[in-house]
Short mmCIF file of C-alpha atoms in Angstrom, two decimals:
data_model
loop_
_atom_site.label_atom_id
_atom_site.label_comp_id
_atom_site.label_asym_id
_atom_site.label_seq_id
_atom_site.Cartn_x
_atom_site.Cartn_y
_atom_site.Cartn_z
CA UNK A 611 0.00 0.00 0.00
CA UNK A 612 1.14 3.82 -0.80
CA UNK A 613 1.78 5.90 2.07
CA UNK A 614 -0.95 8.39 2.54
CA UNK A 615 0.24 11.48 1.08
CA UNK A 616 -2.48 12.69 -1.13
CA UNK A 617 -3.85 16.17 -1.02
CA UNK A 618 -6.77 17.62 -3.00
CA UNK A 619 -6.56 19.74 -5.70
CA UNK A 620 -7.87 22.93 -6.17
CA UNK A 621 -8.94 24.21 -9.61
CA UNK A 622 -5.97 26.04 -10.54
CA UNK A 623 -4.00 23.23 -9.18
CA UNK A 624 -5.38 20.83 -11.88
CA UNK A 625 -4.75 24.15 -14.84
CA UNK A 626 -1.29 24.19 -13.45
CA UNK A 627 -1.04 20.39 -14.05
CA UNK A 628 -2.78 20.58 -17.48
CA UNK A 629 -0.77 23.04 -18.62
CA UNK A 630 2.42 20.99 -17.95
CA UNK A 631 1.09 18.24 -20.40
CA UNK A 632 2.53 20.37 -23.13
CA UNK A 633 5.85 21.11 -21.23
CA UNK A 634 6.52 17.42 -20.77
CA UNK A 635 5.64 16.54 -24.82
CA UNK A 636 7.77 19.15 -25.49
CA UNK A 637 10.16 17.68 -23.88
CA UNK A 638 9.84 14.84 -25.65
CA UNK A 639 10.48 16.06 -28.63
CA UNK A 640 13.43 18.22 -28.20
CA UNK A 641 15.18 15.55 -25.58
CA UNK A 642 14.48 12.46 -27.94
CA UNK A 643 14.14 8.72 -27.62
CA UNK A 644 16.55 8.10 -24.48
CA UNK A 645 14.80 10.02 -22.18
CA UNK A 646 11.38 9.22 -19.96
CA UNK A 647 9.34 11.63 -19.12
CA UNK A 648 6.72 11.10 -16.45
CA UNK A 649 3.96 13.81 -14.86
CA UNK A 650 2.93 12.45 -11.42
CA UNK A 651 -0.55 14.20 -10.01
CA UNK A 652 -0.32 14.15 -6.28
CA UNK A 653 -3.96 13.42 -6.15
CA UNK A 654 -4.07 10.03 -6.40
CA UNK A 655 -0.62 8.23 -5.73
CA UNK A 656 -1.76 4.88 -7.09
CA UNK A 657 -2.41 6.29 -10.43
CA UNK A 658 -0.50 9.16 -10.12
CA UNK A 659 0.93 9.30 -13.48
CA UNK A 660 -1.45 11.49 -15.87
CA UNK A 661 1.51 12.26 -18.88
CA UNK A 662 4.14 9.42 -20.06
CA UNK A 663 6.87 9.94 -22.54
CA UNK A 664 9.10 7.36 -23.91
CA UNK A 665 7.49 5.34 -21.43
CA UNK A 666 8.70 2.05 -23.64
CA UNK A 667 11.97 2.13 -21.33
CA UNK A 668 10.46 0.98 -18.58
CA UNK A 669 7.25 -0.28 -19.39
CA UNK A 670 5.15 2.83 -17.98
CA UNK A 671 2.14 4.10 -19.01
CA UNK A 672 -0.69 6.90 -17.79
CA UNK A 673 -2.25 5.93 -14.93
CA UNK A 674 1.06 4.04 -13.60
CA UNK A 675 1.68 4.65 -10.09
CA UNK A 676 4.17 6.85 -8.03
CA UNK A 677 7.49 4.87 -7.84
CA UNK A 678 8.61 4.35 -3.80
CA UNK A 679 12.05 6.84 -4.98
CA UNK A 680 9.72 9.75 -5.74
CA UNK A 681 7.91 9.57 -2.80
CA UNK A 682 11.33 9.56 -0.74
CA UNK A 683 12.52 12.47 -2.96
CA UNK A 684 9.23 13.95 -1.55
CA UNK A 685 9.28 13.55 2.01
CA UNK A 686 12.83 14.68 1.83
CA UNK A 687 11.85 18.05 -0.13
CA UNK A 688 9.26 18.59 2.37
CA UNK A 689 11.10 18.12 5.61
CA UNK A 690 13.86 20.17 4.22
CA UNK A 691 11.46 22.41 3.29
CA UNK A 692 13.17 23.59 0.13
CA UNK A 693 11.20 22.98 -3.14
CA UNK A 694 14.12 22.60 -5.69
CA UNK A 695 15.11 19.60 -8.06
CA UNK A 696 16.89 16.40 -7.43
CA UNK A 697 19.14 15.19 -9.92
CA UNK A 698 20.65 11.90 -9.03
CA UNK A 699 21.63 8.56 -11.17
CA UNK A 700 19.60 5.62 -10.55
CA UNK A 701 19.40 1.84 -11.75
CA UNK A 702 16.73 -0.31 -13.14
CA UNK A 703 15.96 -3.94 -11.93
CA UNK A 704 18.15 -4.54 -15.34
CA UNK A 705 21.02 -3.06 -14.23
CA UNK A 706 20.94 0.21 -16.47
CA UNK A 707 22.44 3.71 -15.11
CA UNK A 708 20.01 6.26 -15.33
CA UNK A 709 20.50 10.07 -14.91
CA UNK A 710 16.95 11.17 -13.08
CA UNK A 711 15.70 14.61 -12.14
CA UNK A 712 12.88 14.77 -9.88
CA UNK A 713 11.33 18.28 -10.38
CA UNK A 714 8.44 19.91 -7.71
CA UNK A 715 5.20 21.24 -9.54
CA UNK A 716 4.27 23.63 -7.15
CA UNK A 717 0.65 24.89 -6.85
CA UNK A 718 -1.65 27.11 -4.59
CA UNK A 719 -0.98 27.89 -1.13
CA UNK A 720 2.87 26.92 -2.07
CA UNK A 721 2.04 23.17 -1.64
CA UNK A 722 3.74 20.15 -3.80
CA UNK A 723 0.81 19.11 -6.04
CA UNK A 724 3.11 16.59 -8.88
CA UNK A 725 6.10 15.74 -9.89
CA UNK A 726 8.08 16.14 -13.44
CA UNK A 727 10.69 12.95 -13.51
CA UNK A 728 13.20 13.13 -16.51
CA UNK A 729 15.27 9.79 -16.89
CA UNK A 730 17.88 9.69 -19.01
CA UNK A 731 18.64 6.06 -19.96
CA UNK A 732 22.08 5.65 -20.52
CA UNK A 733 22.45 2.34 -22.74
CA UNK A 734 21.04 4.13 -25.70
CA UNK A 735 23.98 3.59 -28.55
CA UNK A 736 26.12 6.86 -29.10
CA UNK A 737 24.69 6.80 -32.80
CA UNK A 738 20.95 7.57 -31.18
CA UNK A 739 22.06 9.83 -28.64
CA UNK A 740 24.26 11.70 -31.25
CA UNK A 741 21.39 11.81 -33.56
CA UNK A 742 18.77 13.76 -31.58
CA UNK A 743 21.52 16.83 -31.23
CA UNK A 744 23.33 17.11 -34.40
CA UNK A 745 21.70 18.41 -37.47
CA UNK A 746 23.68 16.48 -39.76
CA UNK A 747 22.49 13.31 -38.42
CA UNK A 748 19.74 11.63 -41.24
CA UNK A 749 17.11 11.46 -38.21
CA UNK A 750 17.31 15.82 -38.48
CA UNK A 751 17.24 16.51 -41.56
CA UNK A 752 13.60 17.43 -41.34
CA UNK A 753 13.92 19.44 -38.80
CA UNK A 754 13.79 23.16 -39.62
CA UNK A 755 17.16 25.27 -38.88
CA UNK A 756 17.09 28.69 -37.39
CA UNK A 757 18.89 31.66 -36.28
CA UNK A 758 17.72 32.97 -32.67
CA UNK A 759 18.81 36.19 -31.81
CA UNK A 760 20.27 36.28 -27.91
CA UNK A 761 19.79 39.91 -27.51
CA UNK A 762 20.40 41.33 -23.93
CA UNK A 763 17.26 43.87 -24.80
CA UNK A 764 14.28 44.40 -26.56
CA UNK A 765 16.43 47.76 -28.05
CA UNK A 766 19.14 45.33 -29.26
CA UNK A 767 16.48 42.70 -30.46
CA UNK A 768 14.20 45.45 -32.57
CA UNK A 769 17.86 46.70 -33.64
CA UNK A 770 19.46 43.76 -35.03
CA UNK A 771 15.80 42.66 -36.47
CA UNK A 772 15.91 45.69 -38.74
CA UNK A 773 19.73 45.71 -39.77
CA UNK A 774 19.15 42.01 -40.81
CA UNK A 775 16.03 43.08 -42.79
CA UNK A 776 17.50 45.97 -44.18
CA UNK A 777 20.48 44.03 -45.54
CA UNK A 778 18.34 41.69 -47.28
CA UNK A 779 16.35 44.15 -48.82
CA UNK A 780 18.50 46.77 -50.09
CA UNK A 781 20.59 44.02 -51.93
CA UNK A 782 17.53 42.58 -53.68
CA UNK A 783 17.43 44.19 -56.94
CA UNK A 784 13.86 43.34 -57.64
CA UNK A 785 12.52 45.37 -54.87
CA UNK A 786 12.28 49.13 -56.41
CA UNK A 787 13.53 51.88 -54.38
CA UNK A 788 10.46 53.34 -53.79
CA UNK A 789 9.25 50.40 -51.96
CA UNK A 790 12.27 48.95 -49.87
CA UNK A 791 10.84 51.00 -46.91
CA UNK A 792 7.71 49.33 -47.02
CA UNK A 793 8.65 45.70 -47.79
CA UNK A 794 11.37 46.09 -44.71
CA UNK A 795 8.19 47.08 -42.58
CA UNK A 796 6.50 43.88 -44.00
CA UNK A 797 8.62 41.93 -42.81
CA UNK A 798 9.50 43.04 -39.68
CA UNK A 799 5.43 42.53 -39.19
CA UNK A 800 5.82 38.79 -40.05
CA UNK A 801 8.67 38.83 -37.88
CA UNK A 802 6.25 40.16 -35.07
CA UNK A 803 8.53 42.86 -34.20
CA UNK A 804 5.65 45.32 -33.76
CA UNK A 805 3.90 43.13 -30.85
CA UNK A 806 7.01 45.15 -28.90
CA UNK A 807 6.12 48.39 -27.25
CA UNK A 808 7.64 51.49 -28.81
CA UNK A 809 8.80 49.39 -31.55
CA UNK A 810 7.35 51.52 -34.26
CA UNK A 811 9.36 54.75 -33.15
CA UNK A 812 12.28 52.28 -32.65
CA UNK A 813 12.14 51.37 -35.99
CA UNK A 814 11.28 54.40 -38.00
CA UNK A 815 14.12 55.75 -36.14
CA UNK A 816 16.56 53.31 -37.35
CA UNK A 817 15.34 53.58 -40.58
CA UNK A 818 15.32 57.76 -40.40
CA UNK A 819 11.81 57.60 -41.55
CA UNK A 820 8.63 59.17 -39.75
CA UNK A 821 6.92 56.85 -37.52
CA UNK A 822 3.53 57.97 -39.48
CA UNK A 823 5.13 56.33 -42.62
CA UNK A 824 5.47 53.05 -40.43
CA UNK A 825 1.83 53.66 -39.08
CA UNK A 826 0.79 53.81 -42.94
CA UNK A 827 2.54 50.79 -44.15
CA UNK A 828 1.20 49.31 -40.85
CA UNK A 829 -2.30 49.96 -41.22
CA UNK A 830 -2.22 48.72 -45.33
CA UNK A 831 -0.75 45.89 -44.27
CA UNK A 832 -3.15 44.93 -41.81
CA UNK A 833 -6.22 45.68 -43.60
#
């Protein structure tokens, strides 16, 4: 039997929860094949988890109960009284070294109300593991490559947005003159650069244009 150490949860206790179904698939996705992911609800210990990922490694699925190593990590977060993650290796019944996180979901009132476990199993091949992090590995070739901008500020952001804009457009010879103010607007609008506050001034004064000409482009655009 599970020790007793249910609680009930309120209504933005179960949103919180909810909401973390997308963190954990995302997870998934960007962590790959070698590592489980498991969302434990504090609600009901015997079936505490409600999200599995990967869940092949160990034979988990939703509905699965809390293991007896989370609910040590538990009572050892509470009595220390400092909600913060556990990162520890671990073994299965088979032997295998796994790399395990044990992270608090923490709800109303400050209280524990689940769990997000990450374990990395380490007898994937070096091939697989290789694979989900290098894009010249055949299993990424699909997957999209981009260049994020690390700016320290939304000043620096909006700036290097409309250098990198501007570049492209004044050396495309098919865009006339006349309209390489406009298309650079256009695309900083796909780029959602103008969700920013005080980006319009930013950028009309980067581009030594009135901000009314951005406004115009702006509004044509978005009709």
């Amino acid at each position: 039997m599970i020790p007793n150490k249910e609680i009930i949860l309120t209504k933005s206790d179960k949103l919180i929860l909810q909401a973390m179904r997308t963190v954990v698939h995302g997870l998934g996705v960007y962590l790959g094949e070698g590592c489980e992911i498991i969302l434990h609800s504090l609600e009901d210990l015997e079936s505490s988890a409600i999200e599995v990922i990967h869940g092949h490694h160990s034979g988990r699925k939703a509905g699965a109960a809390i293991t007896n190593l989370a609910l040590k990590m538990l009572e050892d977060i509470e009595r220390s009284g400092e909600k913060k993650t556990l990162a520890y290796f671990n073994h299965n019944k088979d032997g295998i070294t796994i790399k395990s996180a044990t992270i608090p979901i923490i709800g109303e009132q400050d209280r524990i109300i689940g769990l997000l476990c990450l374990n990395f199993y380490t007898d994937i091949s070096l091939c697989q593991f290789i694979s989900t992090f290098l894009p010249m590995a055949p299993q990424n070739q699909d997957t999209p490559h981009m260049i994020e901008s690390f700016a320290q500020d939304v000043d620096e952001l909006i700036a290097e947005a409309v250098s990198e804009i501007l570049a492209e457009v004044m050396n495309d010879p098919e865009i006339t003159a006349i309209n390489k103010n406009k298309e650079i607007v256009i695309r900083l609008e796909e780029k959602g650069i103008f969700n920013i506050k005080d980006a319009v001034v930013k950028v009309a004064d980067q581009l030594e244009i009135s901000k009314n000409t951005v406004y115009m482009h702006l509004r044509n655009l978005r009709k």
